[in-house]
Amino acid sequence: MEGILFNLEGVNGQLEVYENRIVIKRKGAISKLTQGFFKGDKEILISRISAIQLKLGTKWTNGYIQLTLSGGNENTKGLFDATKDENTVMFDKKYNDEVIKIKGSIYELIERNTNSNNTMNISSVADELMKLKKLLDEGILNEDEFQIEKNKILNK
């Protein structure tokens, strides 16, 4: 089991960052008021995160970190609406520096995940081309058929 990389005790919930996912847990009275009494933990795959909005806390207001998901529908109208968004964790200003680090780390995890997926895609294309070449060498495909299939693989 992988360990938690970062843990943020927010005002309306807890944010846990893992290598491949983020878990938002809802605990406490404020969480129940803003998110509902029967809301469970939310798990978000790092690969689904397309953006992060961060508003730092001030002397007068809490800050928030909001995760935007591919195809998601997060609230974008500022602090009040962010309190109701299920992909948002609000925090006290004393955590500003920690949240900046968390945001940077999430972007690093996204980048690492993206590079890993690209490497896998390149490997699978190379494997397909090698199989196709073997069919050509064994005489199962002629040169024209080989070129047609090779172009299909390369143009996916």
PDB file of C-alpha atoms in Angstrom:
ATOM      1  CA  MET A   1       0.000   0.000   0.000  1.00  0.00           C
ATOM      2  CA  GLU A   2       1.387   3.355  -0.979  1.00  0.00           C
ATOM      3  CA  GLY A   3       1.797   6.109   1.570  1.00  0.00           C
ATOM      4  CA  ILE A   4       0.447   9.620   1.719  1.00  0.00           C
ATOM      5  CA  LEU A   5       2.785  12.164   0.108  1.00  0.00           C
ATOM      6  CA  PHE A   6       0.932  15.205   1.494  1.00  0.00           C
ATOM      7  CA  ASN A   7      -1.897  15.663   3.961  1.00  0.00           C
ATOM      8  CA  LEU A   8      -3.822  18.925   4.411  1.00  0.00           C
ATOM      9  CA  GLU A   9      -6.250  19.377   7.294  1.00  0.00           C
ATOM     10  CA  GLY A  10      -8.656  21.839   5.758  1.00  0.00           C
ATOM     11  CA  VAL A  11     -11.586  23.767   7.175  1.00  0.00           C
ATOM     12  CA  ASN A  12     -14.194  21.741   5.265  1.00  0.00           C
ATOM     13  CA  GLY A  13     -12.316  18.485   4.782  1.00  0.00           C
ATOM     14  CA  GLN A  14      -8.997  16.765   4.440  1.00  0.00           C
ATOM     15  CA  LEU A  15      -6.873  16.463   1.290  1.00  0.00           C
ATOM     16  CA  GLU A  16      -4.574  13.451   0.945  1.00  0.00           C
ATOM     17  CA  VAL A  17      -2.150  13.296  -1.989  1.00  0.00           C
ATOM     18  CA  TYR A  18      -0.845   9.917  -3.131  1.00  0.00           C
ATOM     19  CA  GLU A  19       1.392   8.992  -6.074  1.00  0.00           C
ATOM     20  CA  ASN A  20      -1.530   8.276  -8.429  1.00  0.00           C
ATOM     21  CA  ARG A  21      -4.592   9.786  -6.750  1.00  0.00           C
ATOM     22  CA  ILE A  22      -5.990  12.405  -4.415  1.00  0.00           C
ATOM     23  CA  VAL A  23      -8.530  11.628  -1.709  1.00  0.00           C
ATOM     24  CA  ILE A  24     -10.821  14.314  -0.311  1.00  0.00           C
ATOM     25  CA  LYS A  25     -12.330  13.324   3.022  1.00  0.00           C
ATOM     26  CA  ARG A  26     -15.202  15.213   4.581  1.00  0.00           C
ATOM     27  CA  LYS A  27     -15.032  15.467   8.364  1.00  0.00           C
ATOM     28  CA  GLY A  28     -16.408  17.973  10.832  1.00  0.00           C
ATOM     29  CA  ALA A  29     -19.407  20.265  11.161  1.00  0.00           C
ATOM     30  CA  ILE A  30     -18.432  22.778   8.448  1.00  0.00           C
ATOM     31  CA  SER A  31     -17.932  19.946   5.994  1.00  0.00           C
ATOM     32  CA  LYS A  32     -21.380  18.554   6.769  1.00  0.00           C
ATOM     33  CA  LEU A  33     -22.971  21.990   6.315  1.00  0.00           C
ATOM     34  CA  THR A  34     -21.290  22.704   2.959  1.00  0.00           C
ATOM     35  CA  GLN A  35     -21.136  19.211   1.468  1.00  0.00           C
ATOM     36  CA  GLY A  36     -24.075  17.401   3.080  1.00  0.00           C
ATOM     37  CA  PHE A  37     -24.289  14.895   5.883  1.00  0.00           C
ATOM     38  CA  PHE A  38     -23.932  11.739   3.807  1.00  0.00           C
ATOM     39  CA  LYS A  39     -21.003  12.645   1.562  1.00  0.00           C
ATOM     40  CA  GLY A  40     -18.288   9.997   1.529  1.00  0.00           C
ATOM     41  CA  ASP A  41     -14.633  10.242   0.600  1.00  0.00           C
ATOM     42  CA  LYS A  42     -13.896  11.301  -2.969  1.00  0.00           C
ATOM     43  CA  GLU A  43     -10.998   9.712  -4.837  1.00  0.00           C
ATOM     44  CA  ILE A  44      -9.623  11.521  -7.895  1.00  0.00           C
ATOM     45  CA  LEU A  45      -7.062   9.950 -10.193  1.00  0.00           C
ATOM     46  CA  ILE A  46      -4.098  12.235 -10.888  1.00  0.00           C
ATOM     47  CA  SER A  47      -4.558  11.533 -14.612  1.00  0.00           C
ATOM     48  CA  ARG A  48      -8.047  13.136 -14.510  1.00  0.00           C
ATOM     49  CA  ILE A  49      -6.859  16.482 -13.120  1.00  0.00           C
ATOM     50  CA  SER A  50      -6.625  19.151 -15.809  1.00  0.00           C
ATOM     51  CA  ALA A  51      -6.031  22.248 -13.646  1.00  0.00           C
ATOM     52  CA  ILE A  52      -5.701  23.481 -10.086  1.00  0.00           C
ATOM     53  CA  GLN A  53      -7.084  26.766  -8.821  1.00  0.00           C
ATOM     54  CA  LEU A  54      -5.510  28.127  -5.669  1.00  0.00           C
ATOM     55  CA  LYS A  55      -6.641  31.098  -3.623  1.00  0.00           C
ATOM     56  CA  LEU A  56      -4.423  31.788  -0.650  1.00  0.00           C
ATOM     57  CA  GLY A  57      -5.957  32.546   2.736  1.00  0.00           C
ATOM     58  CA  THR A  58      -5.889  36.074   4.118  1.00  0.00           C
ATOM     59  CA  LYS A  59      -6.474  37.658   7.506  1.00  0.00           C
ATOM     60  CA  TRP A  60     -10.194  37.858   6.654  1.00  0.00           C
ATOM     61  CA  THR A  61     -10.902  34.790   4.484  1.00  0.00           C
ATOM     62  CA  ASN A  62      -9.899  31.171   4.193  1.00  0.00           C
ATOM     63  CA  GLY A  63      -8.056  30.016   1.121  1.00  0.00           C
ATOM     64  CA  TYR A  64      -9.013  27.127  -1.109  1.00  0.00           C
ATOM     65  CA  ILE A  65      -7.508  24.623  -3.498  1.00  0.00           C
ATOM     66  CA  GLN A  66      -9.849  23.467  -6.243  1.00  0.00           C
ATOM     67  CA  LEU A  67      -9.167  20.568  -8.592  1.00  0.00           C
ATOM     68  CA  THR A  68     -10.541  20.835 -12.107  1.00  0.00           C
ATOM     69  CA  LEU A  69     -11.215  17.489 -13.749  1.00  0.00           C
ATOM     70  CA  SER A  70     -11.318  16.626 -17.434  1.00  0.00           C
ATOM     71  CA  GLY A  71     -14.994  16.898 -18.334  1.00  0.00           C
ATOM     72  CA  GLY A  72     -15.816  18.196 -14.839  1.00  0.00           C
ATOM     73  CA  ASN A  73     -18.171  20.956 -13.799  1.00  0.00           C
ATOM     74  CA  GLU A  74     -16.574  22.774 -10.864  1.00  0.00           C
ATOM     75  CA  ASN A  75     -17.825  26.047  -9.432  1.00  0.00           C
ATOM     76  CA  THR A  76     -15.875  29.012 -10.775  1.00  0.00           C
ATOM     77  CA  LYS A  77     -17.477  31.975  -9.044  1.00  0.00           C
ATOM     78  CA  GLY A  78     -15.050  32.515  -6.204  1.00  0.00           C
ATOM     79  CA  LEU A  79     -14.808  31.716  -2.535  1.00  0.00           C
ATOM     80  CA  PHE A  80     -18.495  31.329  -1.637  1.00  0.00           C
ATOM     81  CA  ASP A  81     -19.253  28.869  -4.449  1.00  0.00           C
ATOM     82  CA  ALA A  82     -15.960  27.058  -3.848  1.00  0.00           C
ATOM     83  CA  THR A  83     -17.195  26.166  -0.349  1.00  0.00           C
ATOM     84  CA  LYS A  84     -19.896  24.022  -1.952  1.00  0.00           C
ATOM     85  CA  ASP A  85     -17.715  22.399  -4.632  1.00  0.00           C
ATOM     86  CA  GLU A  86     -16.921  18.742  -3.991  1.00  0.00           C
ATOM     87  CA  ASN A  87     -13.451  19.082  -5.558  1.00  0.00           C
ATOM     88  CA  THR A  88     -12.447  21.949  -3.272  1.00  0.00           C
ATOM     89  CA  VAL A  89     -10.795  21.983   0.137  1.00  0.00           C
ATOM     90  CA  MET A  90     -10.718  25.210   2.096  1.00  0.00           C
ATOM     91  CA  PHE A  91      -7.872  25.975   4.491  1.00  0.00           C
ATOM     92  CA  ASP A  92      -6.657  28.481   7.044  1.00  0.00           C
ATOM     93  CA  LYS A  93      -4.048  31.031   5.929  1.00  0.00           C
ATOM     94  CA  LYS A  94      -1.424  29.370   8.164  1.00  0.00           C
ATOM     95  CA  TYR A  95      -1.324  26.568   5.557  1.00  0.00           C
ATOM     96  CA  ASN A  96      -0.617  28.872   2.557  1.00  0.00           C
ATOM     97  CA  ASP A  97       3.020  27.747   2.125  1.00  0.00           C
ATOM     98  CA  GLU A  98       2.107  24.085   2.487  1.00  0.00           C
ATOM     99  CA  VAL A  99      -0.679  24.351  -0.103  1.00  0.00           C
ATOM    100  CA  ILE A 100       1.660  26.041  -2.598  1.00  0.00           C
ATOM    101  CA  LYS A 101       3.986  23.025  -2.239  1.00  0.00           C
ATOM    102  CA  ILE A 102       1.057  20.623  -2.608  1.00  0.00           C
ATOM    103  CA  LYS A 103      -0.074  22.355  -5.807  1.00  0.00           C
ATOM    104  CA  GLY A 104       3.437  22.131  -7.301  1.00  0.00           C
ATOM    105  CA  SER A 105       3.725  18.478  -6.332  1.00  0.00           C
ATOM    106  CA  ILE A 106       0.382  17.617  -7.924  1.00  0.00           C
ATOM    107  CA  TYR A 107       1.533  19.232 -11.185  1.00  0.00           C
ATOM    108  CA  GLU A 108       4.759  17.178 -10.988  1.00  0.00           C
ATOM    109  CA  LEU A 109       2.693  14.004 -10.507  1.00  0.00           C
ATOM    110  CA  ILE A 110       0.510  14.950 -13.486  1.00  0.00           C
ATOM    111  CA  GLU A 111       3.641  15.497 -15.618  1.00  0.00           C
ATOM    112  CA  ARG A 112       5.163  12.199 -14.478  1.00  0.00           C
ATOM    113  CA  ASN A 113       1.901  10.384 -15.210  1.00  0.00           C
ATOM    114  CA  THR A 114       1.678  11.979 -18.674  1.00  0.00           C
ATOM    115  CA  ASN A 115       5.279  11.038 -19.539  1.00  0.00           C
ATOM    116  CA  SER A 116       4.680   7.487 -18.327  1.00  0.00           C
ATOM    117  CA  ASN A 117       1.590   7.155 -20.540  1.00  0.00           C
ATOM    118  CA  ASN A 118       3.495   8.528 -23.554  1.00  0.00           C
ATOM    119  CA  THR A 119       6.290   5.994 -22.994  1.00  0.00           C
ATOM    120  CA  MET A 120       3.741   3.175 -22.846  1.00  0.00           C
ATOM    121  CA  ASN A 121       2.120   4.388 -26.076  1.00  0.00           C
ATOM    122  CA  ILE A 122       5.491   4.488 -27.866  1.00  0.00           C
ATOM    123  CA  SER A 123       6.274   0.971 -26.630  1.00  0.00           C
ATOM    124  CA  SER A 124       2.931  -0.401 -27.821  1.00  0.00           C
ATOM    125  CA  VAL A 125       3.395   1.184 -31.283  1.00  0.00           C
ATOM    126  CA  ALA A 126       6.877  -0.328 -31.520  1.00  0.00           C
ATOM    127  CA  ASP A 127       5.478  -3.734 -30.520  1.00  0.00           C
ATOM    128  CA  GLU A 128       2.764  -3.520 -33.177  1.00  0.00           C
ATOM    129  CA  LEU A 129       5.294  -2.572 -35.852  1.00  0.00           C
ATOM    130  CA  MET A 130       7.561  -5.470 -34.868  1.00  0.00           C
ATOM    131  CA  LYS A 131       4.643  -7.927 -35.133  1.00  0.00           C
ATOM    132  CA  LEU A 132       3.712  -6.476 -38.500  1.00  0.00           C
ATOM    133  CA  LYS A 133       7.323  -6.778 -39.748  1.00  0.00           C
ATOM    134  CA  LYS A 134       7.359 -10.420 -38.658  1.00  0.00           C
ATOM    135  CA  LEU A 135       4.224 -11.068 -40.736  1.00  0.00           C
ATOM    136  CA  LEU A 136       5.972  -9.464 -43.716  1.00  0.00           C
ATOM    137  CA  ASP A 137       9.126 -11.548 -43.186  1.00  0.00           C
ATOM    138  CA  GLU A 138       7.072 -14.746 -42.914  1.00  0.00           C
ATOM    139  CA  GLY A 139       5.299 -13.960 -46.193  1.00  0.00           C
ATOM    140  CA  ILE A 140       1.871 -13.622 -44.593  1.00  0.00           C
ATOM    141  CA  LEU A 141       1.694 -10.000 -45.773  1.00  0.00           C
ATOM    142  CA  ASN A 142       3.059  -8.613 -49.035  1.00  0.00           C
ATOM    143  CA  GLU A 143       4.887  -5.258 -49.162  1.00  0.00           C
ATOM    144  CA  ASP A 144       1.780  -3.245 -50.109  1.00  0.00           C
ATOM    145  CA  GLU A 145      -0.274  -4.779 -47.283  1.00  0.00           C
ATOM    146  CA  PHE A 146       2.593  -4.151 -44.863  1.00  0.00           C
ATOM    147  CA  GLN A 147       2.795  -0.453 -45.856  1.00  0.00           C
ATOM    148  CA  ILE A 148      -0.981   0.016 -45.512  1.00  0.00           C
ATOM    149  CA  GLU A 149      -1.053  -1.562 -42.027  1.00  0.00           C
ATOM    150  CA  LYS A 150       2.089   0.298 -40.943  1.00  0.00           C
ATOM    151  CA  ASN A 151       0.503   3.631 -41.933  1.00  0.00           C
ATOM    152  CA  LYS A 152      -2.616   2.751 -39.926  1.00  0.00           C
ATOM    153  CA  ILE A 153      -0.520   2.089 -36.812  1.00  0.00           C
ATOM    154  CA  LEU A 154       1.571   5.230 -37.197  1.00  0.00           C
ATOM    155  CA  ASN A 155      -1.455   7.457 -37.834  1.00  0.00           C
ATOM    156  CA  LYS A 156      -3.533   6.367 -34.796  1.00  0.00           C
TER     157      LYS A 156
END
